[in-house]
Amino acid sequence: MLNKKRGRESAEIDGSSLADIAFLLLIFFLVVTTIDVDTGIGLVLPPIPDDVEPPPVRERNLMNILVNAQGMVLINEQPAAVASVRERVKEFIDNNGADPNLSESPDDAIVSIKTDRRTPYNVYIDMLDEVMGAYAELRHQESMDRFGVPFSSLEQGSERRAEVQEAYPKKISIAEPDEG
Amino acid sequence: MPDVVFMLLIFFMVTTVLREVELQVQIDYADAENIEKIEQKRLVSYIYIGPERLGGNRVGETKVQIDDALVEDVNAIRNIMYDKLMEQPRLIVSLRVDEDSEFGIITDVQQELRHAGTLRINYSTRREI
C-alpha cells in the first residue's frame, strides 16, 4: 500500500528544469534577434522603353528637377534650395490649370528627376524626400477634405485610400542618364 | 511562470531572422522623413552599395554587394536579379547605399534593374529625428 503510493508520486515529471531550458533558449533568441524594420523611400523605375515613342507631354505638365555634380538642385534650370523643393512641387501639382506655367491637373503633372554621375547620394535622397513629402501633404489634405481623417489612418488597400491616391497619383519619372 | 517564458520564447523564435548577410561594404544610411515600411520581408532582396571594407578601419573603392558576394561586373546584376524575379514575381529591391556615394554607380545598378525587369525599388533610409 505504501509502496504503491510512492511509485505513483515518482512517476510525475519534474517540471522545474523546464523553465531553465526555456530561459536559456529565450536568452539565445533575445541576443540574436535584430528587430530592424526596413524603412525607405519606395519608387518604381520606368521600364526599358521599347521602340515606341513615349506619348508627348506638354511642357507645362513637366517639372524638371536636376541634381548636379556639385549637389545643387535646379528646378527647370533655375537653382533652388533643397528646402524649397516641397513647396515648389506642391504648387506645381496642385495648380489645376490656374497658372499657365504649371500643371493642368494633378493627374497630368509629372515630376522628372535627373541626376549626374557625380551627384552626391545624400543630396539626391534629401531632394526625393522633399518630393515625397509634397505628395504626402497633398494626399493628407485631400483625405481630410473628403473623409475627415488623415491619409495615414486609411487602411492599406481600402477603397478610400485608393481614391485619394487616384486624386494625386505619384508620377515621378527618373530621366534617362546622360552618357559619359 | 514557464508559460510566460514559453510565450516570449515563441515570440522571439518567430521574429528572429537568423542569417543576416555579412557585409563587405561600409554603409551609413541616409536620413529621410517621408519613408514607408516594407512589411513583407519575404519580397525584399537587398543590394548593398558602399566603399569596400578592408582590414583595419580602412575602406576602399565603392563596390556593389548582392547576398554574400561582391559583384565585380555590374552587368552581371541583370542576370542575378532576373533569376530572383523569376522566383518572386513581386520582388522589391532594397538599395542600401552609403550616404557618401556618388550617384553614378546607382544609375548603373538602376539601369541593370530596369533591364532585369525588377522595377520596384526602395532606397533604404533611416527615420530622420
mmCIF file of C-alpha atoms in Angstrom:
data_model
loop_
_atom_site.group_PDB
_atom_site.id
_atom_site.type_symbol
_atom_site.label_atom_id
_atom_site.label_comp_id
_atom_site.label_asym_id
_atom_site.label_seq_id
_atom_site.Cartn_x
_atom_site.Cartn_y
_atom_site.Cartn_z
ATOM 1 C CA MET A 1 0.000 0.000 0.000
ATOM 2 C CA LEU A 2 2.703 2.440 0.953
ATOM 3 C CA ASN A 3 4.903 1.237 -1.856
ATOM 4 C CA LYS A 4 2.204 1.777 -4.380
ATOM 5 C CA LYS A 5 1.658 5.397 -3.337
ATOM 6 C CA ARG A 6 5.325 6.196 -3.539
ATOM 7 C CA GLY A 7 5.505 4.730 -7.007
ATOM 8 C CA ARG A 8 2.743 6.983 -8.229
ATOM 9 C CA GLU A 9 4.425 10.103 -6.887
ATOM 10 C CA SER A 10 7.707 9.395 -8.588
ATOM 11 C CA ALA A 11 6.005 8.955 -11.928
ATOM 12 C CA GLU A 12 5.408 12.737 -12.140
ATOM 13 C CA ILE A 13 7.922 14.591 -14.278
ATOM 14 C CA ASP A 14 9.887 17.213 -12.507
ATOM 15 C CA GLY A 15 8.972 20.409 -14.319
ATOM 16 C CA SER A 16 11.263 22.891 -12.667
ATOM 17 C CA SER A 17 14.129 22.402 -15.107
ATOM 18 C CA LEU A 18 11.820 23.111 -17.991
ATOM 19 C CA ALA A 19 11.739 26.781 -17.124
ATOM 20 C CA ASP A 20 15.541 26.870 -17.053
ATOM 21 C CA ILE A 21 15.800 25.391 -20.511
ATOM 22 C CA ALA A 22 13.165 27.763 -21.820
ATOM 23 C CA PHE A 23 15.027 30.683 -20.259
ATOM 24 C CA LEU A 24 18.250 29.628 -21.888
ATOM 25 C CA LEU A 25 16.611 29.438 -25.297
ATOM 26 C CA LEU A 26 14.851 32.708 -24.657
ATOM 27 C CA ILE A 27 18.107 34.464 -23.894
ATOM 28 C CA PHE A 28 19.668 32.965 -27.003
ATOM 29 C CA PHE A 29 16.920 34.276 -29.240
ATOM 30 C CA LEU A 30 16.903 37.617 -27.470
ATOM 31 C CA VAL A 31 20.561 38.029 -28.288
ATOM 32 C CA VAL A 32 20.387 37.002 -31.933
ATOM 33 C CA THR A 33 17.212 38.887 -32.771
ATOM 34 C CA THR A 34 17.545 42.110 -34.656
ATOM 35 C CA ILE A 35 14.189 43.764 -34.894
ATOM 36 C CA ASP A 36 15.035 46.186 -37.609
ATOM 37 C CA VAL A 37 12.133 47.350 -39.628
ATOM 38 C CA ASP A 38 13.005 48.061 -43.192
ATOM 39 C CA THR A 39 12.236 51.641 -43.949
ATOM 40 C CA GLY A 40 12.953 53.594 -47.036
ATOM 41 C CA ILE A 41 11.655 55.611 -49.934
ATOM 42 C CA GLY A 42 9.784 53.438 -52.377
ATOM 43 C CA LEU A 43 9.922 54.128 -56.067
ATOM 44 C CA VAL A 44 9.025 52.373 -59.283
ATOM 45 C CA LEU A 45 11.576 52.533 -62.053
ATOM 46 C CA PRO A 46 10.385 53.153 -65.590
ATOM 47 C CA PRO A 47 10.624 50.074 -67.788
ATOM 48 C CA ILE A 48 13.171 49.970 -70.587
ATOM 49 C CA PRO A 49 11.467 51.789 -73.432
ATOM 50 C CA ASP A 50 10.522 49.768 -76.473
ATOM 51 C CA ASP A 51 10.902 51.423 -79.805
ATOM 52 C CA VAL A 52 7.540 53.038 -79.295
ATOM 53 C CA GLU A 53 7.778 56.790 -78.853
ATOM 54 C CA PRO A 54 6.703 57.889 -75.408
ATOM 55 C CA PRO A 55 3.484 59.898 -75.500
ATOM 56 C CA PRO A 56 4.189 63.605 -75.846
ATOM 57 C CA VAL A 57 3.979 65.589 -72.647
ATOM 58 C CA ARG A 58 3.171 69.252 -72.684
ATOM 59 C CA GLU A 59 5.915 71.281 -71.230
ATOM 60 C CA ARG A 60 3.777 72.830 -68.539
ATOM 61 C CA ASN A 61 2.958 69.394 -67.166
ATOM 62 C CA LEU A 62 6.580 68.527 -66.654
ATOM 63 C CA MET A 63 8.689 69.686 -63.769
ATOM 64 C CA ASN A 64 12.368 69.047 -64.271
ATOM 65 C CA ILE A 65 14.435 68.620 -61.176
ATOM 66 C CA LEU A 66 18.139 68.225 -61.739
ATOM 67 C CA VAL A 67 20.663 67.486 -59.048
ATOM 68 C CA ASN A 68 24.056 68.264 -60.462
ATOM 69 C CA ALA A 69 27.531 67.091 -59.562
ATOM 70 C CA GLN A 70 28.037 69.901 -57.071
ATOM 71 C CA GLY A 71 24.931 68.827 -55.161
ATOM 72 C CA MET A 72 22.929 71.795 -56.366
ATOM 73 C CA VAL A 73 19.240 71.393 -57.052
ATOM 74 C CA LEU A 74 17.928 73.006 -60.208
ATOM 75 C CA ILE A 75 14.210 73.249 -60.861
ATOM 76 C CA ASN A 76 13.516 73.945 -64.525
ATOM 77 C CA GLU A 77 17.128 75.067 -64.863
ATOM 78 C CA GLN A 78 16.833 77.582 -62.026
ATOM 79 C CA PRO A 79 18.846 76.930 -58.870
ATOM 80 C CA ALA A 80 16.681 76.242 -55.837
ATOM 81 C CA ALA A 81 17.269 75.324 -52.228
ATOM 82 C CA VAL A 82 16.523 71.744 -51.212
ATOM 83 C CA ALA A 83 14.160 73.024 -48.529
ATOM 84 C CA SER A 84 12.081 74.888 -51.113
ATOM 85 C CA VAL A 85 11.513 71.841 -53.321
ATOM 86 C CA ARG A 86 8.486 70.681 -51.343
ATOM 87 C CA GLU A 87 6.579 73.948 -51.764
ATOM 88 C CA ARG A 88 7.503 74.211 -55.419
ATOM 89 C CA VAL A 89 6.345 70.655 -56.131
ATOM 90 C CA LYS A 90 3.105 71.207 -54.215
ATOM 91 C CA GLU A 91 2.396 74.385 -56.156
ATOM 92 C CA PHE A 92 3.180 72.630 -59.396
ATOM 93 C CA ILE A 93 0.966 69.594 -58.793
ATOM 94 C CA ASP A 94 -1.954 71.370 -57.182
ATOM 95 C CA ASN A 95 -2.153 74.109 -59.780
ATOM 96 C CA ASN A 96 -5.229 72.751 -61.593
ATOM 97 C CA GLY A 97 -4.639 74.947 -64.608
ATOM 98 C CA ALA A 98 -4.555 78.269 -62.743
ATOM 99 C CA ASP A 99 -1.021 79.293 -63.649
ATOM 100 C CA PRO A 100 -0.202 78.749 -67.337
ATOM 101 C CA ASN A 101 3.338 77.684 -66.485
ATOM 102 C CA LEU A 102 2.324 74.977 -64.036
ATOM 103 C CA SER A 103 0.460 71.726 -64.444
ATOM 104 C CA GLU A 104 -3.072 71.364 -65.815
ATOM 105 C CA SER A 105 -4.203 68.866 -63.192
ATOM 106 C CA PRO A 106 -2.584 66.628 -60.579
ATOM 107 C CA ASP A 107 -3.255 63.719 -62.904
ATOM 108 C CA ASP A 108 -1.166 65.256 -65.679
ATOM 109 C CA ALA A 109 1.652 66.514 -63.510
ATOM 110 C CA ILE A 110 4.912 64.660 -63.927
ATOM 111 C CA VAL A 111 7.951 65.264 -61.791
ATOM 112 C CA SER A 112 11.058 64.352 -63.688
ATOM 113 C CA ILE A 113 14.212 63.749 -61.713
ATOM 114 C CA LYS A 114 17.592 63.841 -63.302
ATOM 115 C CA THR A 115 20.964 63.251 -61.798
ATOM 116 C CA ASP A 116 24.560 63.473 -62.790
ATOM 117 C CA ARG A 117 27.095 60.678 -62.375
ATOM 118 C CA ARG A 118 28.784 62.599 -59.592
ATOM 119 C CA THR A 119 25.703 63.711 -57.733
ATOM 120 C CA PRO A 120 26.118 63.075 -54.013
ATOM 121 C CA TYR A 121 23.669 60.390 -52.907
ATOM 122 C CA ASN A 122 22.525 62.155 -49.746
ATOM 123 C CA VAL A 123 21.507 65.279 -51.653
ATOM 124 C CA TYR A 124 19.513 63.111 -54.025
ATOM 125 C CA ILE A 125 17.776 61.407 -51.100
ATOM 126 C CA ASP A 126 17.036 64.748 -49.428
ATOM 127 C CA MET A 127 15.510 66.006 -52.648
ATOM 128 C CA LEU A 128 13.486 62.828 -53.184
ATOM 129 C CA ASP A 129 12.341 63.078 -49.593
ATOM 130 C CA GLU A 130 11.007 66.569 -50.272
ATOM 131 C CA VAL A 131 9.147 65.403 -53.374
ATOM 132 C CA MET A 132 7.624 62.501 -51.449
ATOM 133 C CA GLY A 133 6.753 64.947 -48.688
ATOM 134 C CA ALA A 134 4.872 67.132 -51.171
ATOM 135 C CA TYR A 135 2.778 64.180 -52.303
ATOM 136 C CA ALA A 136 2.210 63.079 -48.727
ATOM 137 C CA GLU A 137 0.951 66.544 -47.735
ATOM 138 C CA LEU A 138 -1.343 66.810 -50.746
ATOM 139 C CA ARG A 139 -2.798 63.383 -50.064
ATOM 140 C CA HIS A 140 -3.232 64.200 -46.404
ATOM 141 C CA GLN A 141 -5.074 67.379 -47.321
ATOM 142 C CA GLU A 142 -7.280 65.564 -49.815
ATOM 143 C CA SER A 143 -8.085 62.851 -47.322
ATOM 144 C CA MET A 144 -9.017 65.420 -44.654
ATOM 145 C CA ASP A 145 -11.286 67.237 -47.107
ATOM 146 C CA ARG A 146 -13.042 64.150 -48.360
ATOM 147 C CA PHE A 147 -13.273 61.906 -45.342
ATOM 148 C CA GLY A 148 -12.140 63.997 -42.410
ATOM 149 C CA VAL A 149 -9.436 61.553 -41.451
ATOM 150 C CA PRO A 150 -5.695 61.698 -42.056
ATOM 151 C CA PHE A 151 -4.376 59.732 -45.019
ATOM 152 C CA SER A 152 -2.171 57.598 -42.816
ATOM 153 C CA SER A 153 -5.197 56.253 -40.975
ATOM 154 C CA LEU A 154 -6.836 54.968 -44.147
ATOM 155 C CA GLU A 155 -6.362 51.254 -44.346
ATOM 156 C CA GLN A 156 -3.905 49.736 -46.797
ATOM 157 C CA GLY A 157 -5.772 48.543 -49.870
ATOM 158 C CA SER A 158 -9.051 50.171 -48.875
ATOM 159 C CA GLU A 159 -11.307 51.932 -51.369
ATOM 160 C CA ARG A 160 -10.903 55.318 -49.727
ATOM 161 C CA ARG A 161 -7.141 55.074 -49.821
ATOM 162 C CA ALA A 162 -7.215 54.170 -53.492
ATOM 163 C CA GLU A 163 -9.496 57.126 -54.147
ATOM 164 C CA VAL A 164 -7.084 59.600 -52.575
ATOM 165 C CA GLN A 165 -4.148 58.003 -54.356
ATOM 166 C CA GLU A 166 -6.097 58.312 -57.568
ATOM 167 C CA ALA A 167 -6.599 62.041 -56.967
ATOM 168 C CA TYR A 168 -2.864 62.592 -56.521
ATOM 169 C CA PRO A 169 -1.028 59.869 -58.400
ATOM 170 C CA LYS A 170 2.716 59.747 -57.858
ATOM 171 C CA LYS A 171 4.081 60.378 -61.302
ATOM 172 C CA ILE A 172 7.775 60.548 -60.714
ATOM 173 C CA SER A 173 9.950 59.891 -63.669
ATOM 174 C CA ILE A 174 13.582 59.001 -63.466
ATOM 175 C CA ALA A 175 15.122 60.537 -66.546
ATOM 176 C CA GLU A 176 17.487 58.527 -68.672
ATOM 177 C CA PRO A 177 21.019 59.325 -67.565
ATOM 178 C CA ASP A 178 23.310 61.175 -69.897
ATOM 179 C CA GLU A 179 26.093 59.211 -71.484
ATOM 180 C CA GLY A 180 29.561 59.695 -70.055
ATOM 181 C CA MET B 1 5.932 31.183 -14.972
ATOM 182 C CA PRO B 2 7.167 28.651 -17.536
ATOM 183 C CA ASP B 3 4.145 29.535 -19.630
ATOM 184 C CA VAL B 4 5.140 33.172 -19.817
ATOM 185 C CA VAL B 5 8.692 32.242 -20.662
ATOM 186 C CA PHE B 6 7.479 29.939 -23.380
ATOM 187 C CA MET B 7 5.281 32.626 -24.812
ATOM 188 C CA LEU B 8 8.211 35.012 -25.008
ATOM 189 C CA LEU B 9 10.383 32.265 -26.409
ATOM 190 C CA ILE B 10 7.956 31.546 -29.201
ATOM 191 C CA PHE B 11 7.616 35.248 -29.956
ATOM 192 C CA PHE B 12 11.339 35.695 -30.358
ATOM 193 C CA MET B 13 11.697 32.489 -32.350
ATOM 194 C CA VAL B 14 9.117 33.731 -34.809
ATOM 195 C CA THR B 15 10.539 37.226 -35.166
ATOM 196 C CA THR B 16 14.157 36.171 -35.460
ATOM 197 C CA VAL B 17 15.769 36.299 -38.840
ATOM 198 C CA LEU B 18 18.754 34.130 -38.270
ATOM 199 C CA ARG B 19 21.079 34.619 -41.141
ATOM 200 C CA GLU B 20 21.910 38.189 -41.900
ATOM 201 C CA VAL B 21 24.414 38.602 -44.646
ATOM 202 C CA GLU B 22 27.928 39.521 -43.744
ATOM 203 C CA LEU B 23 28.525 42.974 -45.049
ATOM 204 C CA GLN B 24 31.669 43.502 -47.039
ATOM 205 C CA VAL B 25 30.920 47.127 -47.702
ATOM 206 C CA GLN B 26 30.607 50.015 -45.295
ATOM 207 C CA ILE B 27 27.154 51.550 -45.160
ATOM 208 C CA ASP B 28 25.920 54.590 -43.300
ATOM 209 C CA TYR B 29 22.302 55.125 -44.164
ATOM 210 C CA ALA B 30 20.942 58.462 -45.251
ATOM 211 C CA ASP B 31 18.111 60.060 -43.292
ATOM 212 C CA ALA B 32 14.686 60.897 -44.646
ATOM 213 C CA GLU B 33 11.333 61.923 -43.260
ATOM 214 C CA ASN B 34 8.805 60.561 -45.699
ATOM 215 C CA ILE B 35 9.563 56.911 -45.525
ATOM 216 C CA GLU B 36 7.478 53.819 -45.762
ATOM 217 C CA LYS B 37 7.856 50.482 -44.078
ATOM 218 C CA ILE B 38 8.295 47.302 -46.019
ATOM 219 C CA GLU B 39 6.011 44.922 -44.209
ATOM 220 C CA GLN B 40 6.623 41.815 -46.244
ATOM 221 C CA LYS B 41 10.223 40.906 -45.752
ATOM 222 C CA ARG B 42 9.851 37.861 -47.955
ATOM 223 C CA LEU B 43 9.563 40.066 -51.003
ATOM 224 C CA VAL B 44 12.701 42.033 -50.340
ATOM 225 C CA SER B 45 16.061 41.484 -51.894
ATOM 226 C CA TYR B 46 18.970 43.678 -50.928
ATOM 227 C CA ILE B 47 21.691 45.344 -52.905
ATOM 228 C CA TYR B 48 24.423 46.937 -50.847
ATOM 229 C CA ILE B 49 26.455 49.747 -52.308
ATOM 230 C CA GLY B 50 29.287 51.375 -50.444
ATOM 231 C CA PRO B 51 33.052 51.548 -50.020
ATOM 232 C CA GLU B 52 34.629 48.142 -49.625
ATOM 233 C CA ARG B 53 35.803 47.209 -46.150
ATOM 234 C CA LEU B 54 39.481 46.464 -46.000
ATOM 235 C CA GLY B 55 41.419 45.319 -42.980
ATOM 236 C CA GLY B 56 41.600 47.652 -40.012
ATOM 237 C CA ASN B 57 39.470 50.719 -40.304
ATOM 238 C CA ARG B 58 40.306 51.434 -43.893
ATOM 239 C CA VAL B 59 37.830 51.455 -46.721
ATOM 240 C CA GLY B 60 38.469 51.052 -50.410
ATOM 241 C CA GLU B 61 36.573 51.831 -53.551
ATOM 242 C CA THR B 62 32.820 51.793 -53.868
ATOM 243 C CA LYS B 63 31.575 48.301 -54.582
ATOM 244 C CA VAL B 64 28.271 46.535 -55.060
ATOM 245 C CA GLN B 65 27.355 43.559 -52.924
ATOM 246 C CA ILE B 66 24.464 41.205 -53.515
ATOM 247 C CA ASP B 67 23.848 38.461 -50.958
ATOM 248 C CA ASP B 68 27.244 37.351 -49.732
ATOM 249 C CA ALA B 69 29.425 38.311 -52.634
ATOM 250 C CA LEU B 70 30.808 41.455 -54.155
ATOM 251 C CA VAL B 71 29.734 41.932 -57.729
ATOM 252 C CA GLU B 72 32.731 42.987 -59.783
ATOM 253 C CA ASP B 73 30.948 43.202 -63.100
ATOM 254 C CA VAL B 74 27.940 45.488 -62.964
ATOM 255 C CA ASN B 75 26.419 43.783 -65.996
ATOM 256 C CA ALA B 76 26.084 40.563 -64.025
ATOM 257 C CA ILE B 77 23.429 42.181 -61.841
ATOM 258 C CA ARG B 78 20.942 41.836 -64.646
ATOM 259 C CA ASN B 79 21.036 38.038 -64.598
ATOM 260 C CA ILE B 80 21.163 37.779 -60.823
ATOM 261 C CA MET B 81 18.120 39.973 -60.384
ATOM 262 C CA TYR B 82 16.273 38.326 -63.245
ATOM 263 C CA ASP B 83 16.656 34.941 -61.551
ATOM 264 C CA LYS B 84 15.387 36.402 -58.309
ATOM 265 C CA LEU B 85 12.429 37.936 -60.077
ATOM 266 C CA MET B 86 11.509 34.550 -61.529
ATOM 267 C CA GLU B 87 11.420 33.105 -58.028
ATOM 268 C CA GLN B 88 9.474 36.006 -56.562
ATOM 269 C CA PRO B 89 7.440 37.964 -59.122
ATOM 270 C CA ARG B 90 6.560 40.702 -56.620
ATOM 271 C CA LEU B 91 10.146 41.382 -55.750
ATOM 272 C CA ILE B 92 11.116 44.652 -54.111
ATOM 273 C CA VAL B 93 14.753 45.600 -54.398
ATOM 274 C CA SER B 94 16.044 47.480 -51.417
ATOM 275 C CA LEU B 95 19.035 49.619 -52.238
ATOM 276 C CA ARG B 96 21.172 50.066 -49.174
ATOM 277 C CA VAL B 97 23.525 52.778 -50.198
ATOM 278 C CA ASP B 98 26.176 54.576 -48.237
ATOM 279 C CA GLU B 99 25.238 58.223 -47.997
ATOM 280 C CA ASP B 100 28.597 59.455 -49.264
ATOM 281 C CA SER B 101 28.357 57.525 -52.503
ATOM 282 C CA GLU B 102 28.239 59.171 -55.856
ATOM 283 C CA PHE B 103 25.146 58.616 -57.900
ATOM 284 C CA GLY B 104 26.829 57.180 -60.983
ATOM 285 C CA ILE B 105 27.100 53.658 -59.635
ATOM 286 C CA ILE B 106 23.476 53.748 -58.530
ATOM 287 C CA THR B 107 22.477 54.844 -62.019
ATOM 288 C CA ASP B 108 24.340 51.836 -63.398
ATOM 289 C CA VAL B 109 22.616 49.499 -60.967
ATOM 290 C CA GLN B 110 19.238 51.025 -61.718
ATOM 291 C CA GLN B 111 19.787 50.565 -65.431
ATOM 292 C CA GLU B 112 20.573 46.908 -64.792
ATOM 293 C CA LEU B 113 17.453 46.554 -62.675
ATOM 294 C CA ARG B 114 15.386 48.034 -65.465
ATOM 295 C CA HIS B 115 16.854 45.520 -67.887
ATOM 296 C CA ALA B 116 16.099 42.723 -65.449
ATOM 297 C CA GLY B 117 12.542 43.947 -65.018
ATOM 298 C CA THR B 118 12.750 44.459 -61.263
ATOM 299 C CA LEU B 119 11.180 47.875 -61.203
ATOM 300 C CA ARG B 120 10.034 48.185 -57.608
ATOM 301 C CA ILE B 121 12.868 49.632 -55.629
ATOM 302 C CA ASN B 122 13.312 51.160 -52.245
ATOM 303 C CA TYR B 123 16.092 53.431 -51.109
ATOM 304 C CA SER B 124 16.836 52.316 -47.605
ATOM 305 C CA THR B 125 16.914 55.243 -45.201
ATOM 306 C CA ARG B 126 16.629 55.804 -41.517
ATOM 307 C CA ARG B 127 13.976 57.977 -39.995
ATOM 308 C CA GLU B 128 15.157 61.495 -39.548
ATOM 309 C CA ILE B 129 14.991 62.573 -35.936
#
